[in-house]
Every structure is written in structure tokens, then in C-alpha cells.
Coordinates of C-alpha atoms in Angstrom, one line a residue:
X164 CA 95.6 45.4 -26.4
X165 CA 96.7 46.5 -22.9
X166 CA 98.0 50.0 -22.2
X167 CA 100.2 50.4 -19.1
X168 CA 101.3 53.7 -17.5
X169 CA 103.7 53.7 -14.5
X170 CA 104.1 56.5 -12.0
X171 CA 105.6 57.1 -8.6
X172 CA 109.3 56.9 -9.3
X173 CA 111.7 59.5 -8.0
X174 CA 114.8 60.1 -5.8
X175 CA 114.9 58.7 -2.3
X176 CA 117.6 58.2 0.3
X177 CA 118.7 54.7 1.3
X178 CA 116.4 53.2 3.8
X179 CA 113.4 55.1 2.5
X180 CA 110.3 54.0 0.7
X181 CA 108.4 54.6 -2.5
X182 CA 105.2 53.2 -4.0
X183 CA 105.0 52.7 -7.7
X184 CA 101.7 52.5 -9.5
X185 CA 100.8 51.1 -12.9
X186 CA 97.4 52.0 -14.4
X187 CA 96.1 49.5 -16.9
X188 CA 93.5 49.9 -19.6
X189 CA 92.3 48.1 -22.7
X190 CA 91.3 44.6 -21.4
X191 CA 89.4 43.3 -18.5
X192 CA 91.9 43.9 -15.7
X193 CA 91.3 40.9 -13.5
X194 CA 92.0 38.4 -16.3
X195 CA 95.7 38.9 -16.6
X196 CA 98.8 38.9 -14.4
X197 CA 101.0 41.9 -13.8
X198 CA 104.6 42.0 -13.2
X199 CA 107.3 44.5 -12.3
X200 CA 110.8 44.3 -13.8
X201 CA 113.7 46.7 -13.5
X202 CA 116.8 47.5 -15.5
X203 CA 119.8 49.4 -14.3
X204 CA 122.4 50.9 -16.7
X205 CA 124.6 48.3 -18.2
X206 CA 122.7 45.4 -16.6
X207 CA 120.1 43.0 -17.9
X208 CA 116.4 43.4 -17.1
X209 CA 115.6 41.8 -13.7
X210 CA 112.4 40.3 -12.4
X211 CA 111.1 42.1 -9.4
X212 CA 107.6 40.8 -8.6
X213 CA 104.4 39.5 -10.1
X214 CA 100.8 39.0 -9.1
X215 CA 98.5 36.6 -10.9
X216 CA 94.8 36.9 -11.6
X217 CA 94.3 34.7 -8.5
X218 CA 96.2 37.1 -6.4
X219 CA 99.2 34.8 -6.0
X220 CA 102.5 36.6 -5.8
X221 CA 106.2 35.9 -6.4
X222 CA 109.3 38.0 -5.8
X223 CA 112.8 38.3 -6.9
X224 CA 115.3 37.2 -4.3
X225 CA 116.9 40.6 -4.1
X226 CA 113.7 42.3 -3.1
X227 CA 111.8 39.6 -1.1
X228 CA 110.8 40.9 2.3
X229 CA 111.3 44.5 1.3
X230 CA 108.9 44.9 -1.7
X231 CA 105.2 44.1 -1.8
X232 CA 103.1 43.9 -5.0
X233 CA 99.3 44.3 -4.9
X234 CA 96.5 44.9 -7.3
X235 CA 93.5 47.2 -6.9
X236 CA 91.0 45.6 -9.3
X237 CA 88.5 48.4 -8.8
X238 CA 91.0 50.9 -9.9
X239 CA 92.7 48.8 -12.6
X240 CA 96.0 49.5 -10.9
X241 CA 98.9 47.4 -9.7
X242 CA 101.2 48.7 -7.0
X243 CA 104.7 48.1 -5.9
X244 CA 105.4 49.2 -2.3
X245 CA 109.2 49.4 -1.9
X246 CA 110.6 49.7 1.6
X247 CA 114.2 49.7 3.0
X248 CA 115.5 50.9 -0.4
X249 CA 119.1 50.4 -1.2
X250 CA 121.3 52.1 -3.8
X251 CA 121.4 48.9 -5.8
X252 CA 117.6 49.2 -6.3
X253 CA 118.3 52.2 -8.6
X254 CA 116.9 51.3 -12.0
X255 CA 114.1 52.0 -14.4
X256 CA 111.1 50.1 -13.3
X257 CA 108.7 48.6 -15.8
X258 CA 105.2 47.3 -15.4
X259 CA 104.1 44.4 -17.7
X260 CA 101.0 42.3 -18.5
X261 CA 100.9 38.5 -18.8
X262 CA 97.7 37.6 -20.6
X263 CA 97.9 34.0 -19.3
X264 CA 97.0 35.3 -15.9
X265 CA 99.5 33.0 -14.2
X266 CA 102.2 35.5 -13.4
X267 CA 105.6 34.2 -14.7
X268 CA 109.0 35.4 -13.6
X269 CA 110.2 35.2 -17.2
X270 CA 109.9 38.5 -19.0
X271 CA 109.3 36.8 -22.3
X272 CA 105.9 35.7 -21.1
X273 CA 104.7 39.3 -20.9
X274 CA 103.1 40.8 -23.9
X275 CA 102.6 44.4 -23.0
X276 CA 104.9 46.9 -21.3
X277 CA 104.8 50.4 -19.9
X278 CA 107.2 53.1 -20.6
X279 CA 109.0 52.8 -17.3
X280 CA 109.6 55.0 -14.3
X281 CA 113.0 55.9 -12.8
X282 CA 113.8 55.1 -9.3
X283 CA 117.1 56.5 -7.8
X284 CA 118.2 55.6 -4.3
X285 CA 121.0 57.7 -2.9
X286 CA 123.5 56.5 -0.3

């Protein structure tokens, strides 16, 4: 079992920045991959970023160059630094754990999910 708790969401103006955090517990943190996904009202869930147990990262095309995922193994936490935010980034952001450790972009590969944190970007 893995428990995930996101934090750091909020309201920000376009062009601003936010850093999301996801605290994990329950299994040895450095054995699994962590990903961020988001879902806006009326839209399907979208892949944002992932980081594998090796530290390898991948990003969705809509956030590449603006968002950075990192993991603090000492703190059992994964971060998502979001810069140059746009109104279309508005969504609920979810943290998820992939026990294979590889870090897929497919949400079906993730077994555990947090409750989500709302990010709202105003124009």
C-alpha cells in the first residue's frame, strides 16, 4: 500500500508559479515511480509528468519546458514546479505511484492515487 497526499495548489495569475508537493508513505519510496496527472472539468485526465526510480523524467507536451518534476527521497516527497502558468493549466492535479518504478505516461499503470489538489490560473 502507498498513501499519497498532495498539497500546494491554489489560485495564481497567468505567468505565475506554483510548487505542488506529494508526500508518500507506506512503501520504500525510492522503489517506485511517481507521476502527476491533471483533470479539468469536462475533460479527460491528462498526463503531466513522471519521474522513475532512476530519476528519469518525462513530460506532457503541453507542459514541457514550463514544469519540472523532482523527487526528494530523504523526505519521501515528489514535487512539481510549475512556471509560466496559463489559464489552460487550471485543473485538479493528482499524484500517483507506479510500483514498477519505470514511470509510464499511461495512467492505467499507476496503482495508487492521491486525493488531488486544485490549481486555478486566472487570466
